[in-house]
PDB file of C-alpha atoms in Angstrom:
ATOM      1  CA  MET H   1     -42.294  35.779 -76.846  1.00  0.00           C
ATOM      2  CA  ILE H   2     -39.853  33.359 -75.098  1.00  0.00           C
ATOM      3  CA  GLU H   3     -40.559  32.418 -71.484  1.00  0.00           C
ATOM      4  CA  PHE H   4     -38.665  30.178 -69.097  1.00  0.00           C
ATOM      5  CA  LYS H   5     -41.006  28.051 -67.048  1.00  0.00           C
ATOM      6  CA  ALA H   6     -41.087  25.068 -64.766  1.00  0.00           C
ATOM      7  CA  PHE H   7     -43.716  22.651 -63.466  1.00  0.00           C
ATOM      8  CA  ASP H   8     -44.419  22.563 -59.738  1.00  0.00           C
ATOM      9  CA  ASN H   9     -41.759  19.832 -59.300  1.00  0.00           C
ATOM     10  CA  GLY H  10     -39.075  22.076 -60.891  1.00  0.00           C
ATOM     11  CA  PHE H  11     -39.050  20.424 -64.300  1.00  0.00           C
ATOM     12  CA  GLU H  12     -37.862  23.186 -66.631  1.00  0.00           C
ATOM     13  CA  TYR H  13     -39.087  24.039 -70.144  1.00  0.00           C
ATOM     14  CA  ILE H  14     -39.096  26.939 -72.611  1.00  0.00           C
ATOM     15  CA  GLN H  15     -42.396  28.298 -73.893  1.00  0.00           C
ATOM     16  CA  VAL H  16     -42.266  30.027 -77.281  1.00  0.00           C
ATOM     17  CA  THR H  17     -45.147  31.980 -78.755  1.00  0.00           C
ATOM     18  CA  ASN H  18     -45.101  34.041 -82.015  1.00  0.00           C
ATOM     19  CA  ALA H  19     -47.746  35.170 -84.528  1.00  0.00           C
ATOM     20  CA  SER H  20     -47.620  31.768 -86.293  1.00  0.00           C
ATOM     21  CA  ALA H  21     -47.487  29.146 -83.542  1.00  0.00           C
ATOM     22  CA  SER H  22     -46.601  28.141 -80.032  1.00  0.00           C
ATOM     23  CA  ALA H  23     -44.334  25.431 -78.636  1.00  0.00           C
ATOM     24  CA  LYS H  24     -42.972  24.051 -75.405  1.00  0.00           C
ATOM     25  CA  ILE H  25     -39.468  22.586 -75.202  1.00  0.00           C
ATOM     26  CA  ALA H  26     -38.103  20.704 -72.182  1.00  0.00           C
ATOM     27  CA  LEU H  27     -34.432  21.228 -71.372  1.00  0.00           C
ATOM     28  CA  GLN H  28     -34.207  17.575 -70.464  1.00  0.00           C
ATOM     29  CA  GLY H  29     -33.746  15.875 -73.795  1.00  0.00           C
ATOM     30  CA  GLY H  30     -34.179  18.988 -75.855  1.00  0.00           C
ATOM     31  CA  HIS H  31     -37.711  17.618 -76.063  1.00  0.00           C
ATOM     32  CA  VAL H  32     -40.382  19.510 -78.030  1.00  0.00           C
ATOM     33  CA  PHE H  33     -43.597  18.377 -76.307  1.00  0.00           C
ATOM     34  CA  HIS H  34     -46.031  20.910 -77.669  1.00  0.00           C
ATOM     35  CA  TYR H  35     -46.422  22.553 -81.083  1.00  0.00           C
ATOM     36  CA  ALA H  36     -49.641  24.126 -82.416  1.00  0.00           C
ATOM     37  CA  ARG H  37     -50.256  26.754 -85.116  1.00  0.00           C
ATOM     38  CA  GLN H  38     -52.275  29.640 -83.879  1.00  0.00           C
ATOM     39  CA  GLY H  39     -55.984  28.856 -83.795  1.00  0.00           C
ATOM     40  CA  GLU H  40     -55.389  25.131 -84.488  1.00  0.00           C
ATOM     41  CA  ILE H  41     -55.335  22.025 -82.358  1.00  0.00           C
ATOM     42  CA  PRO H  42     -51.850  20.769 -81.425  1.00  0.00           C
ATOM     43  CA  LEU H  43     -49.956  18.847 -84.100  1.00  0.00           C
ATOM     44  CA  LEU H  44     -47.981  16.817 -81.589  1.00  0.00           C
ATOM     45  CA  TRP H  45     -49.504  14.280 -79.228  1.00  0.00           C
ATOM     46  CA  VAL H  46     -48.459  14.063 -75.656  1.00  0.00           C
ATOM     47  CA  SER H  47     -49.944  11.529 -73.116  1.00  0.00           C
ATOM     48  CA  GLU H  48     -51.941  12.900 -70.272  1.00  0.00           C
ATOM     49  CA  ALA H  49     -50.371  10.189 -68.160  1.00  0.00           C
ATOM     50  CA  SER H  50     -46.764  11.182 -69.032  1.00  0.00           C
ATOM     51  CA  ASP H  51     -44.283  11.928 -66.386  1.00  0.00           C
ATOM     52  CA  PHE H  52     -42.661  15.377 -66.499  1.00  0.00           C
ATOM     53  CA  GLU H  53     -39.897  14.381 -64.104  1.00  0.00           C
ATOM     54  CA  TYR H  54     -36.140  14.441 -64.265  1.00  0.00           C
ATOM     55  CA  GLY H  55     -34.716  11.038 -65.178  1.00  0.00           C
ATOM     56  CA  LYS H  56     -37.987   9.909 -66.860  1.00  0.00           C
ATOM     57  CA  ALA H  57     -38.716  10.114 -70.573  1.00  0.00           C
ATOM     58  CA  ILE H  58     -41.710  12.202 -71.731  1.00  0.00           C
ATOM     59  CA  ARG H  59     -44.277  10.114 -73.527  1.00  0.00           C
ATOM     60  CA  GLY H  60     -45.116  12.071 -76.629  1.00  0.00           C
ATOM     61  CA  GLY H  61     -43.936  15.088 -78.492  1.00  0.00           C
ATOM     62  CA  VAL H  62     -40.548  14.613 -80.253  1.00  0.00           C
ATOM     63  CA  PRO H  63     -38.148  12.477 -78.158  1.00  0.00           C
ATOM     64  CA  ILE H  64     -34.546  12.473 -79.413  1.00  0.00           C
ATOM     65  CA  CYS H  65     -33.274   8.902 -79.696  1.00  0.00           C
ATOM     66  CA  TRP H  66     -29.446   9.126 -79.672  1.00  0.00           C
ATOM     67  CA  PRO H  67     -26.781   7.712 -80.055  1.00  0.00           C
ATOM     68  CA  ALA H  68     -28.819   4.587 -80.550  1.00  0.00           C
ATOM     69  CA  PHE H  69     -32.285   3.925 -82.000  1.00  0.00           C
ATOM     70  CA  GLY H  70     -34.211   1.199 -80.198  1.00  0.00           C
ATOM     71  CA  MET H  71     -31.810  -1.543 -79.216  1.00  0.00           C
ATOM     72  CA  ASN H  72     -29.494  -1.051 -82.189  1.00  0.00           C
ATOM     73  CA  ASN H  73     -26.686  -0.757 -79.551  1.00  0.00           C
ATOM     74  CA  PRO H  74     -27.503  -3.326 -76.848  1.00  0.00           C
ATOM     75  CA  SER H  75     -24.901  -1.887 -74.506  1.00  0.00           C
ATOM     76  CA  LEU H  76     -26.976   1.395 -74.192  1.00  0.00           C
ATOM     77  CA  PRO H  77     -30.395   2.104 -72.704  1.00  0.00           C
ATOM     78  CA  GLN H  78     -33.239   1.708 -75.208  1.00  0.00           C
ATOM     79  CA  HIS H  79     -33.183   4.761 -77.591  1.00  0.00           C
ATOM     80  CA  GLY H  80     -29.831   5.910 -76.015  1.00  0.00           C
ATOM     81  CA  PHE H  81     -29.298   8.509 -73.354  1.00  0.00           C
ATOM     82  CA  ALA H  82     -29.958  11.918 -74.943  1.00  0.00           C
ATOM     83  CA  ARG H  83     -33.665  11.962 -74.005  1.00  0.00           C
ATOM     84  CA  TYR H  84     -32.659  11.781 -70.285  1.00  0.00           C
ATOM     85  CA  SER H  85     -29.849  14.302 -70.523  1.00  0.00           C
ATOM     86  CA  MET H  86     -29.957  18.042 -69.741  1.00  0.00           C
ATOM     87  CA  PHE H  87     -29.405  20.174 -72.807  1.00  0.00           C
ATOM     88  CA  LYS H  88     -27.887  23.681 -72.520  1.00  0.00           C
ATOM     89  CA  LEU H  89     -29.661  26.630 -74.119  1.00  0.00           C
ATOM     90  CA  LEU H  90     -27.252  28.410 -76.488  1.00  0.00           C
ATOM     91  CA  SER H  91     -29.527  31.024 -78.032  1.00  0.00           C
ATOM     92  CA  CYS H  92     -33.089  32.218 -78.554  1.00  0.00           C
ATOM     93  CA  ASN H  93     -33.629  34.346 -81.649  1.00  0.00           C
ATOM     94  CA  GLU H  94     -36.904  35.963 -82.607  1.00  0.00           C
ATOM     95  CA  ILE H  95     -36.181  36.238 -86.276  1.00  0.00           C
ATOM     96  CA  ASN H  96     -39.434  38.150 -86.951  1.00  0.00           C
ATOM     97  CA  ALA H  97     -42.995  38.255 -85.666  1.00  0.00           C
ATOM     98  CA  THR H  98     -43.760  34.837 -87.227  1.00  0.00           C
ATOM     99  CA  LYS H  99     -40.507  32.893 -86.810  1.00  0.00           C
ATOM    100  CA  THR H 100     -38.424  31.928 -83.714  1.00  0.00           C
ATOM    101  CA  GLU H 101     -35.230  29.925 -83.526  1.00  0.00           C
ATOM    102  CA  ILE H 102     -34.065  28.043 -80.448  1.00  0.00           C
ATOM    103  CA  ILE H 103     -30.619  26.387 -80.280  1.00  0.00           C
ATOM    104  CA  LEU H 104     -29.640  23.913 -77.611  1.00  0.00           C
ATOM    105  CA  SER H 105     -26.606  21.709 -77.117  1.00  0.00           C
ATOM    106  CA  LEU H 106     -25.413  18.576 -75.369  1.00  0.00           C
ATOM    107  CA  GLN H 107     -21.858  17.327 -74.970  1.00  0.00           C
ATOM    108  CA  ASP H 108     -20.077  14.415 -73.502  1.00  0.00           C
ATOM    109  CA  SER H 109     -19.732  14.209 -69.712  1.00  0.00           C
ATOM    110  CA  GLU H 110     -18.223  11.921 -67.165  1.00  0.00           C
ATOM    111  CA  GLU H 111     -21.622  10.186 -66.951  1.00  0.00           C
ATOM    112  CA  SER H 112     -22.062   9.827 -70.692  1.00  0.00           C
ATOM    113  CA  LEU H 113     -18.559   8.420 -71.150  1.00  0.00           C
ATOM    114  CA  LYS H 114     -19.345   5.604 -68.769  1.00  0.00           C
ATOM    115  CA  LEU H 115     -22.217   4.601 -71.013  1.00  0.00           C
ATOM    116  CA  TRP H 116     -20.672   5.373 -74.419  1.00  0.00           C
ATOM    117  CA  PRO H 117     -16.887   5.992 -74.563  1.00  0.00           C
ATOM    118  CA  HIS H 118     -16.894   8.790 -77.180  1.00  0.00           C
ATOM    119  CA  ARG H 119     -16.542  12.531 -77.023  1.00  0.00           C
ATOM    120  CA  PHE H 120     -19.211  14.429 -78.950  1.00  0.00           C
ATOM    121  CA  ARG H 121     -21.268  17.593 -79.214  1.00  0.00           C
ATOM    122  CA  LEU H 122     -24.918  17.740 -80.306  1.00  0.00           C
ATOM    123  CA  VAL H 123     -26.470  20.973 -81.615  1.00  0.00           C
ATOM    124  CA  LEU H 124     -30.251  20.970 -81.679  1.00  0.00           C
ATOM    125  CA  LYS H 125     -31.858  23.700 -83.741  1.00  0.00           C
ATOM    126  CA  ILE H 126     -35.637  24.178 -83.454  1.00  0.00           C
ATOM    127  CA  THR H 127     -37.336  26.659 -85.798  1.00  0.00           C
ATOM    128  CA  LEU H 128     -40.919  27.591 -84.991  1.00  0.00           C
ATOM    129  CA  SER H 129     -43.225  29.214 -87.549  1.00  0.00           C
ATOM    130  CA  GLU H 130     -46.179  27.870 -89.560  1.00  0.00           C
ATOM    131  CA  VAL H 131     -43.700  24.986 -90.081  1.00  0.00           C
ATOM    132  CA  LEU H 132     -41.941  23.132 -87.323  1.00  0.00           C
ATOM    133  CA  GLU H 133     -38.313  22.395 -88.260  1.00  0.00           C
ATOM    134  CA  ILE H 134     -36.011  20.295 -86.057  1.00  0.00           C
ATOM    135  CA  GLY H 135     -32.372  19.700 -86.892  1.00  0.00           C
ATOM    136  CA  LEU H 136     -29.992  17.607 -84.817  1.00  0.00           C
ATOM    137  CA  GLU H 137     -26.296  17.868 -85.654  1.00  0.00           C
ATOM    138  CA  THR H 138     -23.825  15.271 -84.231  1.00  0.00           C
ATOM    139  CA  ILE H 139     -20.275  16.527 -84.130  1.00  0.00           C
ATOM    140  CA  ASN H 140     -17.446  14.027 -83.425  1.00  0.00           C
ATOM    141  CA  THR H 141     -14.958  15.799 -81.064  1.00  0.00           C
ATOM    142  CA  ASP H 142     -13.184  12.468 -80.297  1.00  0.00           C
ATOM    143  CA  THR H 143      -9.990  11.082 -81.823  1.00  0.00           C
ATOM    144  CA  ASN H 144     -11.709   7.983 -83.113  1.00  0.00           C
ATOM    145  CA  GLU H 145     -14.700   7.482 -85.421  1.00  0.00           C
ATOM    146  CA  PHE H 146     -18.015   6.430 -83.988  1.00  0.00           C
ATOM    147  CA  THR H 147     -21.268   4.988 -85.257  1.00  0.00           C
ATOM    148  CA  VAL H 148     -24.697   6.308 -84.400  1.00  0.00           C
ATOM    149  CA  THR H 149     -28.311   5.341 -85.066  1.00  0.00           C
ATOM    150  CA  GLN H 150     -30.839   7.911 -84.110  1.00  0.00           C
ATOM    151  CA  ALA H 151     -34.414   9.193 -84.562  1.00  0.00           C
ATOM    152  CA  LEU H 152     -36.605  12.180 -84.087  1.00  0.00           C
ATOM    153  CA  HIS H 153     -39.363   9.978 -82.635  1.00  0.00           C
ATOM    154  CA  THR H 154     -42.342  12.285 -83.480  1.00  0.00           C
ATOM    155  CA  TYR H 155     -45.772  11.479 -81.990  1.00  0.00           C
ATOM    156  CA  PHE H 156     -48.509  13.015 -84.228  1.00  0.00           C
ATOM    157  CA  GLN H 157     -51.936  13.598 -82.880  1.00  0.00           C
ATOM    158  CA  VAL H 158     -54.762  11.998 -84.907  1.00  0.00           C
ATOM    159  CA  SER H 159     -58.504  12.205 -84.480  1.00  0.00           C
ATOM    160  CA  ASP H 160     -58.951   8.395 -84.863  1.00  0.00           C
ATOM    161  CA  ILE H 161     -56.182   5.921 -85.547  1.00  0.00           C
ATOM    162  CA  SER H 162     -58.596   3.598 -87.330  1.00  0.00           C
ATOM    163  CA  THR H 163     -59.143   6.153 -90.104  1.00  0.00           C
ATOM    164  CA  ALA H 164     -55.681   7.675 -90.305  1.00  0.00           C
ATOM    165  CA  LYS H 165     -53.355   6.756 -93.230  1.00  0.00           C
ATOM    166  CA  VAL H 166     -49.633   7.251 -93.844  1.00  0.00           C
ATOM    167  CA  ARG H 167     -48.704   7.825 -97.474  1.00  0.00           C
ATOM    168  CA  GLY H 168     -45.437   8.063 -99.381  1.00  0.00           C
ATOM    169  CA  LEU H 169     -43.777   4.718 -98.474  1.00  0.00           C
ATOM    170  CA  ASP H 170     -45.192   2.575-101.284  1.00  0.00           C
ATOM    171  CA  ASN H 171     -42.602   0.284-102.889  1.00  0.00           C
ATOM    172  CA  LYS H 172     -40.012   0.992-100.227  1.00  0.00           C
ATOM    173  CA  PRO H 173     -37.942  -1.763 -98.528  1.00  0.00           C
ATOM    174  CA  CYS H 174     -39.435  -2.419 -95.104  1.00  0.00           C
ATOM    175  CA  LEU H 175     -38.608  -4.330 -91.957  1.00  0.00           C
ATOM    176  CA  ASP H 176     -41.462  -5.430 -89.837  1.00  0.00           C
ATOM    177  CA  ALA H 177     -39.892  -5.106 -86.317  1.00  0.00           C
ATOM    178  CA  LEU H 178     -42.623  -7.340 -84.844  1.00  0.00           C
ATOM    179  CA  THR H 179     -41.796 -10.388 -87.017  1.00  0.00           C
ATOM    180  CA  ASN H 180     -38.275  -9.480 -88.187  1.00  0.00           C
ATOM    181  CA  LYS H 181     -39.374 -10.028 -91.743  1.00  0.00           C
ATOM    182  CA  ARG H 182     -38.119  -7.840 -94.693  1.00  0.00           C
ATOM    183  CA  PHE H 183     -40.340  -7.174 -97.708  1.00  0.00           C
ATOM    184  CA  THR H 184     -41.337  -4.354-100.140  1.00  0.00           C
ATOM    185  CA  TYR H 185     -44.270  -2.410 -98.805  1.00  0.00           C
ATOM    186  CA  SER H 186     -47.261  -1.719-101.002  1.00  0.00           C
ATOM    187  CA  GLY H 187     -49.841   0.972-100.664  1.00  0.00           C
ATOM    188  CA  ASP H 188     -50.808   3.282 -97.817  1.00  0.00           C
ATOM    189  CA  ILE H 189     -50.276   2.288 -94.177  1.00  0.00           C
ATOM    190  CA  VAL H 190     -53.539   1.833 -92.256  1.00  0.00           C
ATOM    191  CA  PHE H 191     -54.021   0.803 -88.660  1.00  0.00           C
ATOM    192  CA  ALA H 192     -56.033  -2.144 -87.433  1.00  0.00           C
ATOM    193  CA  GLU H 193     -53.425  -3.726 -85.120  1.00  0.00           C
ATOM    194  CA  GLU H 194     -49.985  -3.035 -83.725  1.00  0.00           C
ATOM    195  CA  VAL H 195     -47.618  -1.553 -86.326  1.00  0.00           C
ATOM    196  CA  ASP H 196     -43.866  -1.260 -86.085  1.00  0.00           C
ATOM    197  CA  LEU H 197     -42.361  -0.764 -89.500  1.00  0.00           C
ATOM    198  CA  VAL H 198     -38.869   0.412 -90.450  1.00  0.00           C
ATOM    199  CA  PHE H 199     -38.565   1.757 -94.054  1.00  0.00           C
ATOM    200  CA  GLN H 200     -35.275   2.148 -95.905  1.00  0.00           C
ATOM    201  CA  GLU H 201     -34.309   4.132 -99.055  1.00  0.00           C
ATOM    202  CA  VAL H 202     -36.828   6.820 -98.299  1.00  0.00           C
ATOM    203  CA  ASP H 203     -36.151   9.835-100.490  1.00  0.00           C
ATOM    204  CA  GLY H 204     -39.498  11.763-100.571  1.00  0.00           C
ATOM    205  CA  GLY H 205     -42.010  13.387 -98.354  1.00  0.00           C
ATOM    206  CA  ILE H 206     -44.336  11.457 -96.101  1.00  0.00           C
ATOM    207  CA  GLY H 207     -47.988  12.306 -95.718  1.00  0.00           C
ATOM    208  CA  LEU H 208     -50.202  11.758 -92.696  1.00  0.00           C
ATOM    209  CA  ILE H 209     -53.856  11.835 -93.803  1.00  0.00           C
ATOM    210  CA  ASP H 210     -56.180  12.501 -90.877  1.00  0.00           C
ATOM    211  CA  SER H 211     -59.749  13.661 -90.670  1.00  0.00           C
ATOM    212  CA  GLY H 212     -59.789  17.417 -91.184  1.00  0.00           C
ATOM    213  CA  ARG H 213     -56.107  17.978 -91.952  1.00  0.00           C
ATOM    214  CA  ASP H 214     -53.118  16.500 -93.807  1.00  0.00           C
ATOM    215  CA  VAL H 215     -49.536  16.728 -92.483  1.00  0.00           C
ATOM    216  CA  LYS H 216     -46.371  16.553 -94.592  1.00  0.00           C
ATOM    217  CA  ILE H 217     -43.024  15.415 -93.181  1.00  0.00           C
ATOM    218  CA  THR H 218     -39.936  16.094 -95.208  1.00  0.00           C
ATOM    219  CA  SER H 219     -36.575  14.779 -93.976  1.00  0.00           C
ATOM    220  CA  SER H 220     -32.875  15.276 -94.766  1.00  0.00           C
ATOM    221  CA  GLY H 221     -29.761  13.420 -93.557  1.00  0.00           C
ATOM    222  CA  SER H 222     -32.008  10.414 -93.230  1.00  0.00           C
ATOM    223  CA  SER H 223     -33.174   7.656 -95.536  1.00  0.00           C
ATOM    224  CA  SER H 224     -35.096   5.587 -92.951  1.00  0.00           C
ATOM    225  CA  VAL H 225     -38.511   6.184 -91.515  1.00  0.00           C
ATOM    226  CA  VAL H 226     -40.203   4.369 -88.689  1.00  0.00           C
ATOM    227  CA  VAL H 227     -44.019   4.129 -88.457  1.00  0.00           C
ATOM    228  CA  TRP H 228     -45.341   2.907 -85.074  1.00  0.00           C
ATOM    229  CA  ASN H 229     -48.546   2.490 -83.105  1.00  0.00           C
ATOM    230  CA  PRO H 230     -48.621   0.101 -80.128  1.00  0.00           C
ATOM    231  CA  TRP H 231     -52.307  -0.795 -80.464  1.00  0.00           C
ATOM    232  CA  ILE H 232     -54.386  -2.212 -77.572  1.00  0.00           C
ATOM    233  CA  ASP H 233     -52.352  -4.804 -75.705  1.00  0.00           C
ATOM    234  CA  LYS H 234     -48.931  -3.052 -75.739  1.00  0.00           C
ATOM    235  CA  CYS H 235     -50.480   0.330 -74.986  1.00  0.00           C
ATOM    236  CA  ALA H 236     -52.080  -1.070 -71.848  1.00  0.00           C
ATOM    237  CA  ARG H 237     -48.619  -2.294 -70.705  1.00  0.00           C
ATOM    238  CA  MET H 238     -46.622   0.797 -71.415  1.00  0.00           C
ATOM    239  CA  SER H 239     -45.618   3.353 -68.829  1.00  0.00           C
ATOM    240  CA  GLY H 240     -46.851   6.922 -69.311  1.00  0.00           C
ATOM    241  CA  MET H 241     -49.849   5.934 -71.390  1.00  0.00           C
ATOM    242  CA  ALA H 242     -53.610   5.517 -70.675  1.00  0.00           C
ATOM    243  CA  LYS H 243     -55.200   2.308 -71.975  1.00  0.00           C
ATOM    244  CA  GLN H 244     -56.923   4.129 -74.834  1.00  0.00           C
ATOM    245  CA  SER H 245     -53.985   6.318 -75.828  1.00  0.00           C
ATOM    246  CA  TYR H 246     -53.290   4.329 -78.970  1.00  0.00           C
ATOM    247  CA  LYS H 247     -56.472   5.653 -80.569  1.00  0.00           C
ATOM    248  CA  THR H 248     -55.193   9.254 -80.865  1.00  0.00           C
ATOM    249  CA  PHE H 249     -51.576   9.157 -82.109  1.00  0.00           C
ATOM    250  CA  VAL H 250     -49.189   7.660 -84.608  1.00  0.00           C
ATOM    251  CA  CYS H 251     -45.376   7.927 -84.621  1.00  0.00           C
ATOM    252  CA  ILE H 252     -43.671   8.842 -87.880  1.00  0.00           C
ATOM    253  CA  GLU H 253     -39.982   9.007 -87.149  1.00  0.00           C
ATOM    254  CA  THR H 254     -37.244  10.625 -89.148  1.00  0.00           C
ATOM    255  CA  ALA H 255     -34.364   8.249 -88.510  1.00  0.00           C
ATOM    256  CA  ASN H 256     -30.947   6.780 -89.147  1.00  0.00           C
ATOM    257  CA  ALA H 257     -31.952   3.271 -88.192  1.00  0.00           C
ATOM    258  CA  PHE H 258     -30.737  -0.245 -88.880  1.00  0.00           C
ATOM    259  CA  ASP H 259     -29.084  -0.183 -92.414  1.00  0.00           C
ATOM    260  CA  ASP H 260     -29.124   3.601 -92.341  1.00  0.00           C
ATOM    261  CA  PHE H 261     -26.531   3.873 -89.556  1.00  0.00           C
ATOM    262  CA  LYS H 262     -23.977   6.701 -89.759  1.00  0.00           C
ATOM    263  CA  VAL H 263     -20.192   6.522 -89.161  1.00  0.00           C
ATOM    264  CA  ILE H 264     -18.841   9.917 -88.153  1.00  0.00           C
ATOM    265  CA  LYS H 265     -15.111  10.511 -88.329  1.00  0.00           C
ATOM    266  CA  PRO H 266     -13.143  12.792 -85.931  1.00  0.00           C
ATOM    267  CA  GLY H 267     -13.805  16.420 -86.635  1.00  0.00           C
ATOM    268  CA  GLU H 268     -16.763  15.644 -88.892  1.00  0.00           C
ATOM    269  CA  SER H 269     -20.502  15.933 -88.371  1.00  0.00           C
ATOM    270  CA  HIS H 270     -23.873  14.728 -89.525  1.00  0.00           C
ATOM    271  CA  THR H 271     -27.229  16.472 -89.370  1.00  0.00           C
ATOM    272  CA  ILE H 272     -30.615  14.838 -89.396  1.00  0.00           C
ATOM    273  CA  ARG H 273     -33.577  17.168 -89.991  1.00  0.00           C
ATOM    274  CA  ALA H 274     -37.362  16.956 -90.082  1.00  0.00           C
ATOM    275  CA  VAL H 275     -39.658  19.677 -91.491  1.00  0.00           C
ATOM    276  CA  ILE H 276     -43.283  19.243 -90.530  1.00  0.00           C
ATOM    277  CA  GLN H 277     -46.060  21.221 -92.190  1.00  0.00           C
TER     278      GLN H 277
END
């Protein structure tokens, strides 16, 4: 079942339900802000304090950071402008009773060209079943090449951040974004303070080990992964978060960040994809 809904303030989203799972997708940002398999607690975390208002980013779910991740392009807003932009729904396809595909798009506009002087088209494909698959294709419709950094900035719900672990990044090159130091990471990632790590040369699946369930994230078109939790002090300062929010989520982001930037030539495209199960 596919339903078109809106909050009382007019903020529009699509609600998808099938025999496997349910999801909610905001048209602003093409933002998946709810996904849960039938009979299970939500896989994605979203803040109870988050704004669902046009022009404000949703805190949680899967924000799309594009055409810049973080401040990789200082001339753009942090994480780019896609997460504030209105995507157009291209198609809804109920493939069978257990699988649904939603395709949205975003293209350059007079407003986007003022921020970033390139013509483009994004195609966002979201496939909902017992597995959540998100693919973002960037198509260069300009006459010049352009460079993008980007991320599917996924917030995963955890029962207790102090006991959660992220596995699969052992022996990978790592940038600590808090100290700007580069080193080779060793072991599992655990959380007892603020963590903001950018991994490169990632070529395998990532595991999130949480009490009661394990989550696997497989990526393509991406060799960088970001792991982030703001911990106590930063969480208290951030908009759209309660003071204790840091305890119940971790971000594991499929990315093209820092050294993993992509140069896309005219008429060519690049797709970044995350499969979560």
